[in-house]
């Protein structure tokens, strides 16, 4: 009775156990942080889903040739289920508008955990499939032990829980391989078909799965060479098997990617470009063995080092145990005996070894190497480790209870290895090699984990909604309440309140530049360090520049680029600390001076290099601080501009510092006071606007002010040309994304009137080149149509819009209230006023 019950229910119980074990660690805490590439993968899936909904089959050509189509199908089924569920609630099909709301408004599908769920759940099912095939090949004990290793392998877990393809590829390739081996072992055609189907799924997931063809070719050839009576028979069976497998896998690939059979040329061109880009050295940018590797192959040592860093101690012990068992069991035996079918499934085990070796060798051929590319061999490594432990116990003739105890100990140790890293499994590195502290010196770390904790910290600061934060991984500041933007070489980070450096960019010393990174590391104490599992992931710094400049513009070529300055009153006047980048050899420390409103300059005051920056001023690309003491004693009361230059009185080279951020006021006692940008901007506007200009008070997207306009002549006639001059002022630093054209339109009632000969402002002066506080006079030559009815009052509208998206910039008054586009009414009069000829007498 007991034996019957065990045979009937034990396989089911074991499968449920494996499912729960794999699911608990893969399906919990899914929304903690966003990983690199996830945003793109979700966008591809959404595009794929919407293309299928509208039957736009060529539109399923999404992404960049990855191809990423199997994950897109998983997300599509998930999204379609949510769409059907919403339709049932509504009582009718929700349609395109409802699908848009599902993705963007209702929130369910925009939540990170919901985006990840179908991928993570598929990875759980793949663990089950691997377990079932291992049980067929090696029995219950090996299968359960392998399932424990695979379910709790931190390296596999890292990618199994995010919306990326590497773990999916790993599972699909493993199932395809194990199904193939079982087909070869049992002679089952059904499992050969299953192998081909999963191989097609793998091809649809990532193009690197194409290595399955030569790998499987070698493995199948090994089997038939051992099992066939002659080489001709073996060769024939090998050709038939590989041909059937390849055709079936290709059929799955083509059928499940509609773009492959509707726009095949475009599809395969895109894939080819992706493959050639990834195989070549161009674009390689990794950190390995303590240095940056750029556009070159890191070498054959890369994957062995990655393997040792990522493998678990138990799996490594199992592999070493397996090698020892093989050596002791094979000494003195001929090669044929080593491959013998009668010796404990040797051929199956050799297939596992060959799979891992061939895949690693194949990945090593390409120059583009990443640690996650090696993930594919880890289920096979875990199976080999499980085999070694079970084989060792069997050779020692352990009692089943002792074997069960061994499995329990391995389960506990593997849980103790993996769970401390939950949910940040990317931070796992082999503790036998020193863990994370060693890994930071050897390989690139950081795929977005930890940036969630940065956001949590920033949200605890006072008034986080007003915070401006610059970070290279700014898109990964999940739920940050303030404004985040990129930390790159544009210098925009100088406008931020906080600067965040992430471990990946610090390792590579690339963004925004090595000199900037060293400047923060050596001279700016971090206010917060995010540490996960002995690895410092992120550093939050206060901005050391109190009043920023624009290094792209505020520079003297081959000399220096000004980053800004700090302002500290002291008994002698004001202590100014300049922060600048050294752009050349033998550069001297800059000088400062004040220039009066009427253009009268004061003498230059030399600045000395701040202590600790003596080496920086001698090295190109380094950031330097210089100390200056400036006094207003004896100067007339009034507003001045601060200037920075080189050469002193002899041959000055002056930096065109933004006037709005360099305003200084000298009071009656000679004290120097910083003038706020708002007051400085207003002062500059008063000086720049002509006396007869009509003044306005409006801004666009809080970036640009429209100060006023001039219109000449004031009264117009039909067809008569007229001149419109608009006076603009930038409120902040513009970046390359701030592109705009000016829209000038005229309306008679509700009808738009054609204006001719208009010239957009971006044609003469691109918006990104506007300086904060600078007043731009933008003159338009226009004409009304000659058939405009007269007399008339025509409304003149002015606005800014993005020429690429045609999106208008939001127009507001200075209080932040939305305002219409109208700036003036044009009075149109006839050449001659006609006398009154009405029926009633006119007596006035």
Tab-separated table of C-alpha atoms in Angstrom, residues 49-277:
chain	number	residue	atom	x	y	z
A	49	UNK	CA	0.468	43.665	-28.643
A	50	UNK	CA	-1.108	46.723	-30.230
A	51	UNK	CA	0.081	45.702	-33.692
A	52	UNK	CA	-1.632	42.322	-33.274
A	53	UNK	CA	-4.818	43.960	-32.003
A	54	UNK	CA	-5.195	46.041	-35.166
A	55	UNK	CA	-3.969	43.164	-37.382
A	56	UNK	CA	-0.892	45.146	-38.425
A	57	UNK	CA	1.361	42.122	-38.867
A	58	UNK	CA	4.356	44.056	-40.290
A	59	UNK	CA	4.066	46.196	-37.159
A	60	UNK	CA	5.264	43.222	-35.120
A	61	UNK	CA	8.771	44.129	-36.282
A	62	UNK	CA	9.635	45.718	-32.953
A	63	UNK	CA	12.889	46.404	-31.158
A	64	UNK	CA	16.369	46.479	-32.619
A	65	UNK	CA	16.835	42.915	-33.906
A	66	UNK	CA	17.214	41.356	-30.463
A	67	UNK	CA	14.616	39.873	-31.380
A	68	UNK	CA	12.756	39.613	-28.024
A	69	UNK	CA	9.604	38.166	-29.599
A	70	UNK	CA	8.950	35.253	-27.219
A	71	UNK	CA	8.921	37.636	-24.201
A	72	UNK	CA	6.655	39.908	-26.263
A	73	UNK	CA	4.243	36.994	-26.734
A	74	UNK	CA	4.217	36.344	-22.987
A	75	UNK	CA	3.427	40.003	-22.316
A	76	UNK	CA	0.835	39.950	-25.127
A	77	UNK	CA	-1.088	37.060	-23.554
A	78	UNK	CA	-0.920	38.890	-20.228
A	79	UNK	CA	-2.138	42.164	-21.720
A	80	UNK	CA	-4.837	40.436	-23.742
A	81	UNK	CA	-6.110	38.731	-20.591
A	82	UNK	CA	-6.249	42.083	-18.821
A	83	UNK	CA	-8.047	43.586	-21.829
A	84	UNK	CA	-10.649	40.802	-21.875
A	85	UNK	CA	-11.135	41.132	-18.120
A	86	UNK	CA	-11.703	44.870	-18.434
A	87	UNK	CA	-14.081	44.318	-21.344
A	88	UNK	CA	-16.133	41.845	-19.292
A	89	UNK	CA	-16.387	44.387	-16.502
A	90	UNK	CA	-17.507	47.052	-18.969
A	91	UNK	CA	-19.874	44.745	-20.820
A	92	UNK	CA	-18.364	45.386	-24.245
A	93	UNK	CA	-15.004	45.421	-26.019
A	94	UNK	CA	-13.033	48.359	-24.670
A	95	UNK	CA	-11.557	49.296	-28.079
A	96	UNK	CA	-8.409	51.307	-28.850
A	97	UNK	CA	-9.192	54.020	-26.321
A	98	UNK	CA	-9.699	51.415	-23.602
A	99	UNK	CA	-6.447	49.669	-24.482
A	100	UNK	CA	-4.644	53.001	-24.190
A	101	UNK	CA	-6.258	53.560	-20.780
A	102	UNK	CA	-5.276	50.044	-19.744
A	103	UNK	CA	-1.635	50.781	-20.521
A	104	UNK	CA	-1.429	54.359	-19.318
A	105	UNK	CA	-4.365	55.429	-17.136
A	106	UNK	CA	-5.819	52.563	-15.141
A	107	UNK	CA	-2.375	51.831	-13.752
A	108	UNK	CA	-2.548	48.055	-13.457
A	109	UNK	CA	-0.304	47.347	-16.419
A	110	UNK	CA	1.986	50.317	-15.831
A	111	UNK	CA	3.021	48.886	-12.445
A	112	UNK	CA	6.493	47.372	-12.595
A	113	UNK	CA	5.538	44.169	-10.769
A	114	UNK	CA	2.679	43.527	-13.197
A	115	UNK	CA	4.980	44.118	-16.149
A	116	UNK	CA	7.409	41.548	-14.799
A	117	UNK	CA	4.909	38.907	-13.691
A	118	UNK	CA	4.441	36.982	-16.977
A	119	UNK	CA	8.213	36.775	-17.506
A	120	UNK	CA	8.893	35.706	-13.925
A	121	UNK	CA	6.071	33.148	-13.995
A	122	UNK	CA	7.365	31.710	-17.277
A	123	UNK	CA	10.764	31.300	-15.626
A	124	UNK	CA	9.102	29.340	-12.811
A	125	UNK	CA	7.489	27.016	-15.356
A	126	UNK	CA	10.825	26.532	-17.111
A	127	UNK	CA	12.353	25.365	-13.828
A	128	UNK	CA	9.556	22.780	-13.616
A	129	UNK	CA	10.211	21.650	-17.207
A	130	UNK	CA	13.927	21.251	-16.501
A	131	UNK	CA	13.125	19.282	-13.338
A	132	UNK	CA	10.806	16.911	-15.213
A	133	UNK	CA	13.389	16.181	-17.888
A	134	UNK	CA	16.197	15.666	-15.373
A	135	UNK	CA	13.914	13.211	-13.561
A	136	UNK	CA	13.460	11.292	-16.818
A	137	UNK	CA	17.202	11.239	-17.458
A	138	UNK	CA	18.666	10.690	-13.995
A	139	UNK	CA	15.890	9.835	-11.548
A	140	UNK	CA	14.183	11.552	-8.608
A	141	UNK	CA	17.199	12.161	-6.384
A	142	UNK	CA	19.259	13.983	-8.983
A	143	UNK	CA	16.205	15.876	-10.249
A	144	UNK	CA	15.226	17.164	-6.794
A	145	UNK	CA	18.764	18.160	-5.920
A	146	UNK	CA	19.235	19.865	-9.300
A	147	UNK	CA	15.896	21.674	-8.827
A	148	UNK	CA	17.107	23.009	-5.467
A	149	UNK	CA	20.321	24.263	-7.044
A	150	UNK	CA	18.529	25.843	-10.037
A	151	UNK	CA	15.639	27.333	-8.053
A	152	UNK	CA	18.006	28.993	-5.575
A	153	UNK	CA	20.873	29.923	-7.883
A	154	UNK	CA	21.324	33.686	-7.237
A	155	UNK	CA	22.788	34.343	-10.683
A	156	UNK	CA	19.757	32.745	-12.341
A	157	UNK	CA	17.427	34.517	-9.925
A	158	UNK	CA	18.843	37.930	-10.793
A	159	UNK	CA	17.453	37.858	-14.327
A	160	UNK	CA	14.533	35.505	-13.646
A	161	UNK	CA	12.612	38.251	-11.824
A	162	UNK	CA	12.935	41.129	-14.289
A	163	UNK	CA	11.550	41.916	-17.721
A	164	UNK	CA	14.651	40.850	-19.587
A	165	UNK	CA	15.426	37.911	-21.811
A	166	UNK	CA	18.561	36.225	-20.441
A	167	UNK	CA	16.884	33.966	-17.889
A	168	UNK	CA	14.155	33.082	-20.380
A	169	UNK	CA	16.804	32.189	-22.936
A	170	UNK	CA	18.615	30.105	-20.338
A	171	UNK	CA	15.509	28.113	-19.471
A	172	UNK	CA	14.361	27.656	-23.060
A	173	UNK	CA	17.767	26.457	-24.237
A	174	UNK	CA	18.072	24.089	-21.266
A	175	UNK	CA	14.662	22.532	-21.961
A	176	UNK	CA	15.468	22.241	-25.687
A	177	UNK	CA	18.751	20.522	-24.831
A	178	UNK	CA	17.343	18.125	-22.223
A	179	UNK	CA	14.417	17.217	-24.486
A	180	UNK	CA	16.901	16.479	-27.275
A	181	UNK	CA	19.010	14.266	-25.011
A	182	UNK	CA	15.918	12.395	-23.809
A	183	UNK	CA	14.858	11.956	-27.437
A	184	UNK	CA	18.271	10.511	-28.260
A	185	UNK	CA	18.212	8.286	-25.172
A	186	UNK	CA	14.642	7.018	-25.575
A	187	UNK	CA	14.210	7.268	-29.341
A	188	UNK	CA	11.109	9.454	-28.856
A	189	UNK	CA	10.202	11.612	-31.853
A	190	UNK	CA	7.742	13.549	-29.713
A	191	UNK	CA	10.521	14.874	-27.516
A	192	UNK	CA	12.613	15.744	-30.567
A	193	UNK	CA	9.679	17.922	-31.648
A	194	UNK	CA	9.462	19.442	-28.159
A	195	UNK	CA	13.180	20.223	-28.335
A	196	UNK	CA	12.743	21.942	-31.698
A	197	UNK	CA	9.758	23.962	-30.430
A	198	UNK	CA	11.717	25.232	-27.441
A	199	UNK	CA	14.689	25.866	-29.710
A	200	UNK	CA	12.425	28.045	-31.877
A	201	UNK	CA	11.242	29.850	-28.736
A	202	UNK	CA	14.887	30.455	-27.824
A	203	UNK	CA	15.621	31.871	-31.291
A	204	UNK	CA	12.646	34.188	-30.865
A	205	UNK	CA	14.069	35.340	-27.541
A	206	UNK	CA	17.682	36.201	-28.362
A	207	UNK	CA	19.744	35.766	-31.485
A	208	UNK	CA	22.615	34.180	-29.547
A	209	UNK	CA	20.419	31.061	-29.361
A	210	UNK	CA	21.529	30.360	-32.937
A	211	UNK	CA	24.531	28.606	-31.362
A	212	UNK	CA	22.113	25.760	-30.618
A	213	UNK	CA	22.527	24.461	-34.183
A	214	UNK	CA	26.303	23.763	-34.077
A	215	UNK	CA	26.115	22.755	-30.400
A	216	UNK	CA	23.311	20.279	-30.952
A	217	UNK	CA	25.029	19.070	-34.111
A	218	UNK	CA	28.112	18.129	-32.100
A	219	UNK	CA	26.070	16.479	-29.327
A	220	UNK	CA	23.897	14.466	-31.725
A	221	UNK	CA	27.002	13.369	-33.630
A	222	UNK	CA	28.558	12.172	-30.364
A	223	UNK	CA	25.477	10.077	-29.600
A	224	UNK	CA	25.170	8.463	-33.014
A	225	UNK	CA	28.912	7.823	-33.217
A	226	UNK	CA	28.650	5.813	-30.003
A	227	UNK	CA	25.315	4.087	-30.653
A	228	UNK	CA	25.428	3.320	-34.391
A	229	UNK	CA	27.034	0.279	-35.956
A	230	UNK	CA	29.021	2.237	-38.575
A	231	UNK	CA	29.988	5.780	-39.465
A	232	UNK	CA	27.717	5.862	-42.562
A	233	UNK	CA	24.671	4.971	-40.513
A	234	UNK	CA	25.702	7.474	-37.847
A	235	UNK	CA	26.190	10.216	-40.423
A	236	UNK	CA	22.824	9.502	-42.076
A	237	UNK	CA	20.959	9.543	-38.758
A	238	UNK	CA	22.800	12.715	-37.756
A	239	UNK	CA	21.813	14.513	-40.972
A	240	UNK	CA	18.148	13.488	-40.687
A	241	UNK	CA	17.871	14.416	-37.008
A	242	UNK	CA	19.511	17.837	-37.381
A	243	UNK	CA	17.552	18.616	-40.540
A	244	UNK	CA	14.237	17.776	-38.864
A	245	UNK	CA	15.165	19.713	-35.739
A	246	UNK	CA	16.342	22.804	-37.645
A	247	UNK	CA	13.329	22.908	-39.965
A	248	UNK	CA	10.887	22.584	-37.088
A	249	UNK	CA	12.651	25.248	-35.006
A	250	UNK	CA	12.748	27.596	-38.013
A	251	UNK	CA	9.035	26.987	-38.620
A	252	UNK	CA	8.249	27.949	-35.015
A	253	UNK	CA	10.402	31.069	-35.390
A	254	UNK	CA	8.700	32.208	-38.596
A	255	UNK	CA	5.119	31.339	-37.615
A	256	UNK	CA	5.291	33.097	-34.252
A	257	UNK	CA	6.871	36.267	-35.634
A	258	UNK	CA	4.411	37.646	-38.181
A	259	UNK	CA	6.954	40.187	-39.390
A	260	UNK	CA	9.195	37.305	-40.473
A	261	UNK	CA	6.653	36.215	-43.106
A	262	UNK	CA	5.077	39.585	-43.946
A	263	UNK	CA	8.243	41.727	-44.194
A	264	UNK	CA	10.991	39.061	-44.241
A	265	UNK	CA	13.672	41.248	-45.822
A	266	UNK	CA	13.316	44.016	-43.235
A	267	UNK	CA	13.139	41.480	-40.409
A	268	UNK	CA	16.284	39.559	-41.268
A	269	UNK	CA	18.216	42.718	-42.165
A	270	UNK	CA	17.465	44.076	-38.709
A	271	UNK	CA	18.576	40.830	-37.074
A	272	UNK	CA	21.734	40.691	-39.167
A	273	UNK	CA	22.700	44.241	-38.190
A	274	UNK	CA	22.144	43.400	-34.536
A	275	UNK	CA	24.221	40.220	-34.756
A	276	UNK	CA	27.159	41.837	-36.539
A	277	UNK	CA	27.109	44.728	-34.082
